[in-house]
Short mmCIF file of C-alpha atoms in Angstrom, two decimals:
data_model
loop_
_atom_site.label_atom_id
_atom_site.label_comp_id
_atom_site.label_asym_id
_atom_site.label_seq_id
_atom_site.Cartn_x
_atom_site.Cartn_y
_atom_site.Cartn_z
CA MET A 1 -57.87 -30.12 -46.61
CA LYS A 2 -59.04 -29.49 -50.14
CA ARG A 3 -57.17 -26.59 -51.75
CA LYS A 4 -57.81 -24.99 -55.12
CA ILE A 5 -54.11 -24.79 -55.93
CA TYR A 6 -54.14 -28.58 -56.38
CA ASP A 7 -55.91 -28.21 -59.74
CA LYS A 8 -53.21 -25.78 -60.88
CA LEU A 9 -50.53 -28.30 -59.93
CA LEU A 10 -52.31 -30.95 -61.97
CA GLN A 11 -52.58 -28.60 -64.93
CA TRP A 12 -48.84 -27.88 -64.73
CA LYS A 13 -48.02 -31.60 -64.64
CA ASN A 14 -50.17 -32.42 -67.65
CA GLU A 15 -49.30 -29.41 -69.79
CA ARG A 16 -45.58 -28.99 -69.08
CA ASN A 17 -44.64 -32.67 -68.88
CA GLY A 18 -41.34 -31.99 -67.15
CA THR A 19 -40.20 -29.03 -69.27
CA THR A 20 -40.39 -26.64 -66.29
CA ALA A 21 -40.19 -26.83 -62.51
CA LEU A 22 -42.94 -25.25 -60.41
CA LEU A 23 -42.25 -23.04 -57.40
CA ILE A 24 -45.06 -22.62 -54.84
CA GLU A 25 -44.42 -19.43 -52.92
CA GLY A 26 -46.36 -18.10 -49.94
CA ALA A 27 -46.33 -17.14 -46.30
CA ARG A 28 -45.29 -19.60 -43.63
CA ARG A 29 -47.87 -22.13 -42.41
CA ILE A 30 -50.35 -21.81 -45.26
CA GLY A 31 -50.06 -25.45 -46.33
CA LYS A 32 -47.45 -25.43 -49.12
CA SER A 33 -45.61 -28.57 -48.00
CA TYR A 34 -48.80 -30.45 -47.15
CA THR A 35 -50.27 -29.76 -50.58
CA ALA A 36 -47.04 -30.66 -52.39
CA VAL A 37 -46.81 -34.03 -50.62
CA GLU A 38 -50.50 -34.79 -51.18
CA PHE A 39 -50.02 -34.02 -54.89
CA ALA A 40 -46.95 -36.27 -55.07
CA GLN A 41 -48.72 -39.18 -53.37
CA ASN A 42 -51.78 -38.98 -55.61
CA GLU A 43 -50.29 -38.17 -59.01
CA TYR A 44 -46.90 -40.00 -59.19
CA ASP A 45 -45.68 -43.57 -58.82
CA SER A 46 -43.01 -42.40 -56.36
CA TYR A 47 -41.52 -39.21 -54.96
CA ILE A 48 -38.76 -37.85 -52.74
CA LEU A 49 -39.21 -34.94 -50.36
CA ILE A 50 -36.03 -33.01 -49.61
CA ASP A 51 -36.82 -30.69 -46.71
CA PHE A 52 -33.93 -28.24 -46.73
CA SER A 53 -34.82 -27.01 -43.24
CA LYS A 54 -33.81 -30.48 -42.00
CA ALA A 55 -31.54 -31.90 -44.73
CA PRO A 56 -27.96 -32.69 -43.57
CA ALA A 57 -25.07 -30.61 -44.88
CA ARG A 58 -23.88 -33.39 -47.19
CA VAL A 59 -27.18 -33.39 -49.10
CA LYS A 60 -26.93 -29.65 -49.63
CA SER A 61 -23.29 -29.98 -50.69
CA TRP A 62 -24.19 -32.35 -53.54
CA PHE A 63 -25.78 -29.45 -55.42
CA ASP A 64 -22.33 -27.83 -55.50
CA ASP A 65 -20.24 -30.94 -56.00
CA TYR A 66 -22.20 -32.82 -58.66
CA LEU A 67 -24.05 -30.23 -60.71
CA GLU A 68 -22.02 -31.27 -63.76
CA ASP A 69 -22.62 -34.94 -62.96
CA VAL A 70 -26.42 -35.29 -62.81
CA ASP A 71 -26.28 -39.10 -62.74
CA THR A 72 -24.30 -39.07 -59.48
CA LEU A 73 -26.44 -36.30 -57.99
CA LEU A 74 -29.70 -38.15 -58.62
CA GLN A 75 -28.18 -41.47 -57.53
CA ASN A 76 -27.03 -39.98 -54.23
CA ILE A 77 -30.44 -38.45 -53.55
CA GLN A 78 -32.17 -41.82 -54.09
CA LEU A 79 -29.62 -43.66 -51.95
CA HIS A 80 -29.88 -41.16 -49.09
CA TYR A 81 -33.69 -41.14 -49.04
CA LYS A 82 -33.91 -44.89 -49.74
CA LYS A 83 -36.34 -44.52 -52.61
CA THR A 84 -36.16 -45.60 -56.24
CA LEU A 85 -37.51 -43.12 -58.77
CA THR A 86 -38.93 -43.98 -62.20
CA PRO A 87 -38.15 -41.68 -65.14
CA ARG A 88 -41.14 -39.53 -66.14
CA LYS A 89 -43.26 -41.09 -63.36
CA SER A 90 -41.61 -39.60 -60.28
CA LEU A 91 -41.43 -36.23 -58.55
CA ILE A 92 -38.71 -34.62 -56.44
CA ILE A 93 -39.91 -31.92 -54.01
CA PHE A 94 -37.48 -29.24 -52.88
CA ASP A 95 -39.22 -28.11 -49.69
CA GLU A 96 -38.14 -24.82 -48.05
CA VAL A 97 -35.87 -24.34 -51.07
CA GLN A 98 -34.86 -20.86 -49.91
CA LYS A 99 -32.61 -22.60 -47.36
CA CYS A 100 -30.52 -24.10 -50.18
CA PRO A 101 -30.24 -21.51 -52.98
CA ARG A 102 -27.86 -23.73 -54.96
CA ALA A 103 -30.57 -26.40 -55.23
CA ARG A 104 -32.87 -23.79 -56.72
CA GLU A 105 -30.17 -22.79 -59.20
CA ALA A 106 -29.70 -26.48 -60.10
CA ILE A 107 -33.27 -26.59 -61.45
CA LYS A 108 -32.02 -25.50 -64.89
CA THR A 109 -29.73 -28.53 -65.16
CA LEU A 110 -32.24 -30.97 -63.64
CA VAL A 111 -35.12 -29.88 -65.88
CA THR A 112 -32.86 -30.12 -68.94
CA ASP A 113 -31.96 -33.67 -67.87
CA GLY A 114 -35.69 -34.44 -68.06
CA ARG A 115 -35.88 -37.62 -65.99
CA PHE A 116 -38.16 -36.38 -63.22
CA ASP A 117 -40.58 -33.60 -62.37
CA TYR A 118 -39.53 -30.96 -59.82
CA LEU A 119 -41.73 -29.04 -57.41
CA GLU A 120 -40.30 -26.35 -55.11
CA THR A 121 -41.91 -24.73 -52.09
CA GLY A 122 -40.67 -21.80 -50.08
CA SER A 123 -41.17 -18.62 -48.11
CA LEU A 124 -39.01 -15.50 -48.16
CA ILE A 125 -37.94 -16.66 -51.62
CA SER A 126 -36.98 -13.32 -53.12
CA ILE A 127 -35.31 -11.54 -50.21
CA LYS A 128 -31.74 -10.55 -50.99
CA LYS A 129 -30.13 -13.09 -48.68
CA ASN A 130 -31.68 -15.99 -50.59
CA VAL A 131 -30.94 -14.91 -54.16
CA GLU A 132 -27.80 -12.77 -54.14
CA ASP A 133 -25.36 -15.53 -55.18
CA ILE A 134 -27.46 -17.53 -57.66
CA VAL A 135 -28.93 -17.25 -61.14
CA ILE A 136 -32.72 -17.69 -61.04
CA PRO A 137 -33.52 -20.48 -63.54
CA SER A 138 -35.73 -19.51 -66.47
CA GLU A 139 -37.11 -23.06 -66.36
CA GLU A 140 -38.87 -22.23 -63.08
CA GLU A 141 -42.54 -21.22 -63.08
CA GLY A 142 -44.00 -19.44 -60.05
CA LEU A 143 -47.31 -19.96 -58.33
CA ASP A 144 -48.54 -17.92 -55.36
CA MET A 145 -50.35 -19.70 -52.54
CA HIS A 146 -52.56 -17.81 -50.12
CA PRO A 147 -54.34 -18.60 -46.86
CA MET A 148 -57.52 -20.61 -47.35
CA ASP A 149 -60.20 -18.61 -49.13
CA PHE A 150 -63.87 -18.50 -48.15
CA GLU A 151 -64.87 -21.43 -50.36
CA GLU A 152 -62.02 -23.57 -49.05
CA PHE A 153 -63.14 -22.70 -45.52
CA LEU A 154 -66.66 -23.85 -46.41
CA TRP A 155 -65.26 -27.12 -47.77
CA ALA A 156 -63.37 -27.64 -44.50
CA MET A 157 -66.63 -27.02 -42.62
CA GLY A 158 -68.28 -29.76 -44.67
CA ASN A 159 -70.38 -27.42 -46.84
CA ASP A 160 -69.87 -27.99 -50.58
CA VAL A 161 -73.17 -26.50 -51.76
CA LEU A 162 -73.29 -22.95 -50.41
CA MET A 163 -70.62 -21.32 -52.59
CA PRO A 164 -72.06 -22.65 -55.88
CA TYR A 165 -75.40 -21.10 -54.86
CA ILE A 166 -73.69 -17.82 -53.93
CA ARG A 167 -71.98 -17.83 -57.33
CA LYS A 168 -75.26 -18.53 -59.10
CA GLN A 169 -77.03 -15.64 -57.35
CA PHE A 170 -74.14 -13.30 -58.08
CA GLU A 171 -74.20 -14.16 -61.78
CA LYS A 172 -77.98 -13.65 -61.91
CA GLN A 173 -77.68 -10.48 -59.76
CA GLN A 174 -80.40 -11.80 -57.47
CA PRO A 175 -80.54 -11.75 -53.63
CA MET A 176 -79.72 -14.77 -51.50
CA GLY A 177 -83.04 -14.54 -49.66
CA ASP A 178 -83.48 -17.15 -46.94
CA PHE A 179 -79.82 -18.27 -47.20
CA HIS A 180 -78.22 -14.84 -46.70
CA ARG A 181 -78.21 -15.21 -42.93
CA ASP A 182 -76.57 -18.65 -43.16
CA ALA A 183 -73.91 -17.33 -45.52
CA MET A 184 -73.14 -14.36 -43.26
CA HIS A 185 -72.79 -16.69 -40.28
CA TYR A 186 -70.21 -18.75 -42.14
CA PHE A 187 -68.50 -15.56 -43.32
CA ARG A 188 -68.12 -14.25 -39.76
CA GLN A 189 -66.62 -17.58 -38.70
CA TYR A 190 -64.18 -17.33 -41.59
CA MET A 191 -63.23 -13.75 -40.71
CA ILE A 192 -62.61 -14.64 -37.06
CA VAL A 193 -60.83 -17.98 -37.49
CA GLY A 194 -58.95 -16.90 -40.62
CA GLY A 195 -57.50 -19.02 -43.36
CA MET A 196 -54.42 -20.62 -41.80
CA PRO A 197 -54.97 -24.38 -42.25
CA GLN A 198 -53.88 -25.33 -38.72
CA ALA A 199 -56.30 -22.85 -37.17
CA VAL A 200 -59.14 -23.93 -39.47
CA ALA A 201 -58.53 -27.62 -38.70
CA GLU A 202 -58.59 -26.94 -34.95
CA TYR A 203 -61.83 -24.96 -35.28
CA VAL A 204 -63.49 -27.66 -37.37
CA GLN A 205 -62.53 -30.32 -34.84
CA THR A 206 -63.14 -28.53 -31.53
CA LYS A 207 -65.02 -25.22 -32.11
CA ASP A 208 -62.79 -24.01 -29.24
CA PHE A 209 -61.70 -20.42 -29.93
CA ASN A 210 -59.03 -20.50 -27.21
CA LYS A 211 -57.30 -23.44 -28.89
CA VAL A 212 -57.62 -21.73 -32.27
CA ASP A 213 -56.12 -18.55 -30.84
CA ALA A 214 -53.17 -20.44 -29.36
CA ILE A 215 -52.33 -21.78 -32.83
CA LYS A 216 -52.58 -18.33 -34.37
CA ARG A 217 -50.27 -16.87 -31.73
CA GLN A 218 -47.73 -19.57 -32.48
CA ILE A 219 -47.78 -18.50 -36.14
CA LEU A 220 -47.44 -14.83 -35.17
CA ARG A 221 -44.38 -15.66 -33.05
CA LEU A 222 -42.93 -17.49 -36.04
CA TYR A 223 -43.39 -14.39 -38.20
CA LYS A 224 -41.73 -12.17 -35.61
CA ASN A 225 -38.80 -14.58 -35.36
CA ASP A 226 -38.46 -14.58 -39.16
CA ILE A 227 -38.23 -10.80 -39.14
CA LYS A 228 -35.45 -10.90 -36.53
CA LYS A 229 -33.62 -13.63 -38.42
CA TYR A 230 -33.94 -12.54 -42.03
CA ALA A 231 -34.70 -8.80 -42.28
CA GLY A 232 -31.06 -7.85 -41.71
CA SER A 233 -30.36 -4.13 -41.48
CA ALA A 234 -34.08 -3.40 -41.99
CA THR A 235 -35.16 -5.39 -38.91
CA ALA A 236 -36.08 -2.41 -36.71
CA ARG A 237 -38.11 -0.75 -39.49
CA VAL A 238 -39.87 -3.99 -40.46
CA GLU A 239 -40.78 -4.67 -36.81
CA ALA A 240 -42.07 -1.13 -36.39
CA ILE A 241 -44.40 -1.47 -39.40
CA TYR A 242 -45.49 -4.98 -38.38
CA ASP A 243 -46.42 -3.88 -34.86
CA ALA A 244 -48.23 -0.78 -36.16
CA ILE A 245 -50.54 -2.57 -38.63
CA PRO A 246 -53.54 -3.04 -36.26
CA GLY A 247 -53.42 0.57 -35.08
CA GLN A 248 -53.11 1.93 -38.60
CA LEU A 249 -56.09 -0.12 -39.81
CA GLN A 250 -58.17 1.02 -36.85
CA LYS A 251 -58.07 4.62 -38.11
CA HIS A 252 -60.97 5.99 -40.14
CA GLU A 253 -58.56 6.70 -43.00
CA LYS A 254 -56.53 3.51 -43.25
CA LYS A 255 -53.67 4.92 -45.30
CA PHE A 256 -50.43 4.12 -43.47
CA THR A 257 -49.10 7.20 -41.64
CA LEU A 258 -45.33 7.02 -41.35
CA SER A 259 -45.21 9.67 -38.64
CA ALA A 260 -46.73 7.04 -36.33
CA LEU A 261 -43.39 5.21 -36.56
CA LYS A 262 -41.06 8.17 -36.21
CA ASP A 263 -41.33 11.94 -36.38
CA GLU A 264 -40.57 13.25 -39.87
CA ALA A 265 -40.27 9.70 -41.25
CA ARG A 266 -40.09 9.47 -45.06
CA MET A 267 -41.09 6.65 -47.38
CA ARG A 268 -37.56 6.38 -48.78
CA GLU A 269 -36.47 5.25 -45.30
CA TYR A 270 -39.18 2.60 -45.01
CA ASP A 271 -39.98 1.42 -48.55
CA SER A 272 -37.59 -1.55 -48.32
CA ALA A 273 -39.24 -2.61 -45.04
CA PHE A 274 -42.70 -2.56 -46.64
CA PHE A 275 -41.35 -4.55 -49.59
CA TRP A 276 -39.82 -7.09 -47.18
CA LEU A 277 -43.20 -7.71 -45.53
CA ASP A 278 -44.77 -7.99 -48.99
CA ASP A 279 -42.12 -10.47 -50.18
CA ALA A 280 -42.60 -12.52 -47.01
CA ARG A 281 -46.36 -12.53 -47.78
CA ILE A 282 -46.99 -11.27 -44.24
CA ALA A 283 -48.63 -8.08 -45.51
CA ASN A 284 -50.89 -7.25 -48.45
CA LEU A 285 -49.91 -3.83 -49.75
CA CYS A 286 -52.55 -1.64 -51.39
CA TYR A 287 -51.25 1.36 -53.36
CA ASN A 288 -52.92 4.66 -54.07
CA THR A 289 -53.51 5.42 -57.72
CA THR A 290 -53.60 9.04 -58.77
CA ALA A 291 -56.47 8.50 -61.22
CA PRO A 292 -59.07 5.69 -61.35
CA ASN A 293 -58.75 4.95 -65.06
CA ILE A 294 -57.20 2.40 -67.42
CA GLY A 295 -53.71 1.44 -66.28
CA LEU A 296 -53.94 1.63 -62.50
CA GLN A 297 -50.34 0.53 -62.24
CA LEU A 298 -49.23 3.42 -64.47
CA ASN A 299 -50.77 5.87 -61.99
CA GLU A 300 -49.48 4.10 -58.88
CA ASP A 301 -48.24 6.33 -56.07
CA ARG A 302 -45.81 4.20 -54.06
CA ALA A 303 -45.44 6.87 -51.40
CA SER A 304 -49.07 6.39 -50.37
CA LEU A 305 -50.26 2.93 -49.33
CA LYS A 306 -52.41 0.84 -47.03
CA CYS A 307 -50.86 -2.15 -45.30
CA TYR A 308 -53.24 -5.03 -44.59
CA PHE A 309 -52.31 -8.18 -42.70
CA CYS A 310 -52.12 -11.40 -44.72
CA ASP A 311 -54.79 -13.15 -42.65
CA THR A 312 -57.63 -11.52 -40.73
CA GLY A 313 -57.76 -14.29 -38.15
CA LEU A 314 -54.13 -13.54 -37.31
CA LEU A 315 -54.91 -9.81 -37.24
CA ILE A 316 -57.57 -10.41 -34.58
CA SER A 317 -55.05 -12.27 -32.42
CA MET A 318 -52.62 -9.36 -32.87
CA ALA A 319 -55.19 -6.66 -32.13
CA PHE A 320 -56.92 -8.20 -29.09
CA ASN A 321 -53.95 -9.47 -27.14
CA ALA A 322 -54.84 -8.86 -23.50
CA ARG A 323 -52.83 -11.29 -21.33
CA GLY A 324 -51.47 -12.93 -24.47
CA ILE A 325 -54.65 -14.61 -25.63
CA VAL A 326 -58.00 -13.56 -27.08
CA SER A 327 -60.68 -14.82 -24.74
CA GLN A 328 -63.57 -17.02 -25.76
CA GLU A 329 -65.91 -14.17 -24.76
CA ILE A 330 -64.32 -11.72 -27.21
CA TYR A 331 -64.54 -14.30 -30.01
CA GLN A 332 -68.20 -14.95 -29.25
CA LYS A 333 -68.97 -11.22 -29.35
CA LEU A 334 -67.14 -10.92 -32.66
CA MET A 335 -69.12 -13.85 -34.00
CA PHE A 336 -72.46 -12.21 -33.26
CA ASP A 337 -71.38 -8.61 -34.00
CA LYS A 338 -71.78 -7.60 -30.35
CA LEU A 339 -68.29 -6.26 -29.68
CA GLU A 340 -68.33 -2.51 -29.12
CA ILE A 341 -65.58 -1.59 -31.54
CA ASN A 342 -65.41 -0.25 -35.06
CA GLU A 343 -65.15 -3.45 -37.09
CA GLY A 344 -64.05 -1.50 -40.14
CA MET A 345 -60.46 -2.66 -39.88
CA LEU A 346 -61.44 -6.33 -39.77
CA VAL A 347 -63.97 -6.11 -42.59
CA GLU A 348 -61.68 -4.10 -44.87
CA ASN A 349 -58.78 -6.45 -44.12
CA ILE A 350 -60.83 -9.55 -44.98
CA VAL A 351 -61.95 -7.93 -48.24
CA ALA A 352 -58.29 -7.22 -49.12
CA GLN A 353 -57.43 -10.80 -48.20
CA MET A 354 -60.20 -12.25 -50.38
CA LEU A 355 -59.26 -10.05 -53.35
CA LYS A 356 -55.60 -11.02 -52.97
CA ALA A 357 -56.58 -14.71 -52.92
CA THR A 358 -57.93 -14.24 -56.46
CA ASP A 359 -54.49 -12.88 -57.47
CA LYS A 360 -55.68 -9.29 -57.86
CA ARG A 361 -53.32 -6.40 -57.27
CA LEU A 362 -54.69 -4.02 -54.65
CA PHE A 363 -55.33 -0.36 -55.38
CA PHE A 364 -57.30 2.41 -53.70
CA TYR A 365 -58.03 6.00 -54.63
CA ASN A 366 -57.56 8.90 -52.26
CA ASN A 367 -57.84 12.55 -53.20
CA TYR A 368 -57.68 15.10 -50.42
CA ASP A 369 -58.30 18.34 -52.26
CA LYS A 370 -58.19 21.20 -49.76
CA GLY A 371 -59.54 23.67 -52.25
CA ASP A 372 -62.46 21.77 -53.79
CA ALA A 373 -64.73 19.57 -51.66
CA GLU A 374 -66.24 17.96 -54.78
CA ASN A 375 -62.85 16.46 -55.63
CA ARG A 376 -62.32 15.17 -52.08
CA MET A 377 -62.99 11.42 -51.96
CA GLU A 378 -61.62 8.05 -50.85
CA ILE A 379 -62.49 4.77 -52.56
CA ASP A 380 -61.49 1.65 -50.62
CA PHE A 381 -60.56 -0.49 -53.62
CA LEU A 382 -60.36 -0.21 -57.39
CA ILE A 383 -60.71 -3.40 -59.41
CA GLN A 384 -59.45 -3.59 -62.98
CA LYS A 385 -61.01 -5.96 -65.51
CA GLU A 386 -58.68 -8.72 -66.67
CA THR A 387 -59.31 -7.80 -70.32
CA VAL A 388 -59.75 -4.27 -71.56
CA THR A 389 -62.82 -4.14 -73.77
CA SER A 390 -63.54 -0.43 -73.53
CA ARG A 391 -62.71 2.69 -71.53
CA HIS A 392 -65.15 1.46 -68.89
CA ASN A 393 -62.59 -0.73 -67.22
CA ILE A 394 -62.42 0.12 -63.49
CA SER A 395 -64.91 -0.86 -60.76
CA PRO A 396 -64.83 1.30 -57.63
CA VAL A 397 -65.52 -0.72 -54.46
CA GLU A 398 -66.65 0.69 -51.13
CA VAL A 399 -66.56 -1.52 -48.01
CA LYS A 400 -69.09 -0.93 -45.23
CA SER A 401 -68.89 -2.70 -41.88
CA SER A 402 -72.01 -1.22 -40.30
CA THR A 403 -75.62 -1.09 -41.44
CA ASN A 404 -75.74 2.72 -41.35
CA TYR A 405 -73.41 4.39 -43.80
CA THR A 406 -73.06 7.15 -46.38
CA LEU A 407 -72.03 6.82 -50.02
CA THR A 408 -70.64 10.29 -50.61
CA SER A 409 -67.24 9.27 -52.01
CA ILE A 410 -68.42 6.63 -54.46
CA LYS A 411 -71.14 8.94 -55.80
CA LYS A 412 -68.54 11.68 -56.35
CA CYS A 413 -66.28 9.15 -58.06
CA ILE A 414 -69.06 8.02 -60.42
CA GLU A 415 -69.92 11.62 -61.28
CA LYS A 416 -66.34 12.64 -62.03
CA TYR A 417 -64.95 9.49 -63.65
CA ARG A 418 -68.00 7.87 -65.24
CA ASN A 419 -66.20 7.61 -68.62
CA HIS A 420 -63.66 5.21 -67.10
CA LEU A 421 -65.82 3.20 -64.72
CA SER A 422 -67.40 -0.20 -64.97
CA THR A 423 -69.90 -1.50 -62.36
CA PRO A 424 -69.59 0.30 -58.99
CA TYR A 425 -69.96 -1.97 -55.94
CA VAL A 426 -70.77 -1.51 -52.27
CA LEU A 427 -69.83 -4.48 -50.07
CA HIS A 428 -71.91 -4.68 -46.90
CA SER A 429 -73.52 -7.11 -44.45
CA LYS A 430 -76.93 -7.01 -46.14
CA ASP A 431 -78.24 -9.01 -49.09
CA LEU A 432 -77.68 -8.27 -52.77
CA GLU A 433 -79.53 -5.24 -54.10
CA ILE A 434 -79.26 -2.99 -57.16
CA LYS A 435 -80.23 0.61 -56.49
CA ASP A 436 -79.40 4.07 -57.86
CA GLY A 437 -76.81 2.70 -60.29
CA LEU A 438 -74.94 0.82 -57.54
CA VAL A 439 -74.66 -2.92 -56.97
CA PHE A 440 -74.82 -3.71 -53.25
CA LEU A 441 -73.25 -7.10 -52.52
CA PRO A 442 -72.99 -9.14 -49.32
CA LEU A 443 -69.38 -9.33 -48.12
CA TYR A 444 -69.10 -13.04 -48.87
CA MET A 445 -69.46 -12.32 -52.61
CA THR A 446 -66.12 -10.43 -52.65
CA PRO A 447 -64.20 -13.34 -54.27
CA LEU A 448 -66.52 -13.17 -57.30
CA LEU A 449 -65.60 -9.59 -58.25
#
């Protein structure tokens, strides 16, 4: 499937010319290995894939035994994998490199040698177990990979023309008109199926939601097994947070309430567990900022956060798990907005997912002032401009899942912080509209913010 990260790999190859290695990091089953191999096949004369989840012990031992003898190390790799590599025209892929930390450490020596290009892929890269005994090479560049975004989903569905039109209308600030309904139909499919490549491929081929759900449940079991295997002393706390995500997002106020895990729980007990889920790319953490102005990170309150799931399709399979599978009927009702639930958790999660796919850090603003109702407000997301051109740097974003809603918080925010705010947005299921100083956008325009 066509992925946008491919263009970034090509840019790295052409610009770096072997002076750095590239590490693709992301959650399990998002297509890292597939993309790396496709890139190697298309852009190099030859390549070797070393999958450290399957590589024999002797291959792993070479990175200890021959690190000072690069000629022997590279010769052994070519002999074992029965492939001849050509200097400056070949690529070596270290797949699942977290399973062989010494190979990752060897990148410094191999890049300095300069014969070949090196691409690494991995999950759970930065957890303590995988880095505690090695020096992270400065010659390694990092690149985050996410589940498929909305445009990639459209490509998989065979539609290459809709997103360019959506982008054009967004830039002109004009409604979609006759094509809004089509775009929302695709968007609901994307929200329900999610962005995991296996699930998308199954949906494209069969349109069978039961088969899609079976794939998603397999991925969820994989994540749970990873927690048990790699979270160490934090396993119980990580599992508790993981299992609580759907219930926490179902609340009207989606800020994570630690007391739901244990009476009198404190963030200092659970912060490492949240960070583990973030490092594993299983969760997208969204932090409260104490003031919506320039420097959101400077005002970050790490004791107050929202915890979204990495993929909304997976979240649906977690949340609607009667008898271990989400029925075709439930999926159909979700598709046509006929399920009698508050869809707020799904819509807000997909917005967080789409913002994260554009490499944005997630922030929200919550002020519960008991003494002054005018100061009491909650803004779902705050988006900071990439370049600071003036004080007007922050866009408040409200997410609305229903057609009937109020705008009390965002209006209070504009009134109080207008000197710091850029364009305020409301994301909803209707078409684009500009009214009363607010820009109302259809949900599928989220990636363009």
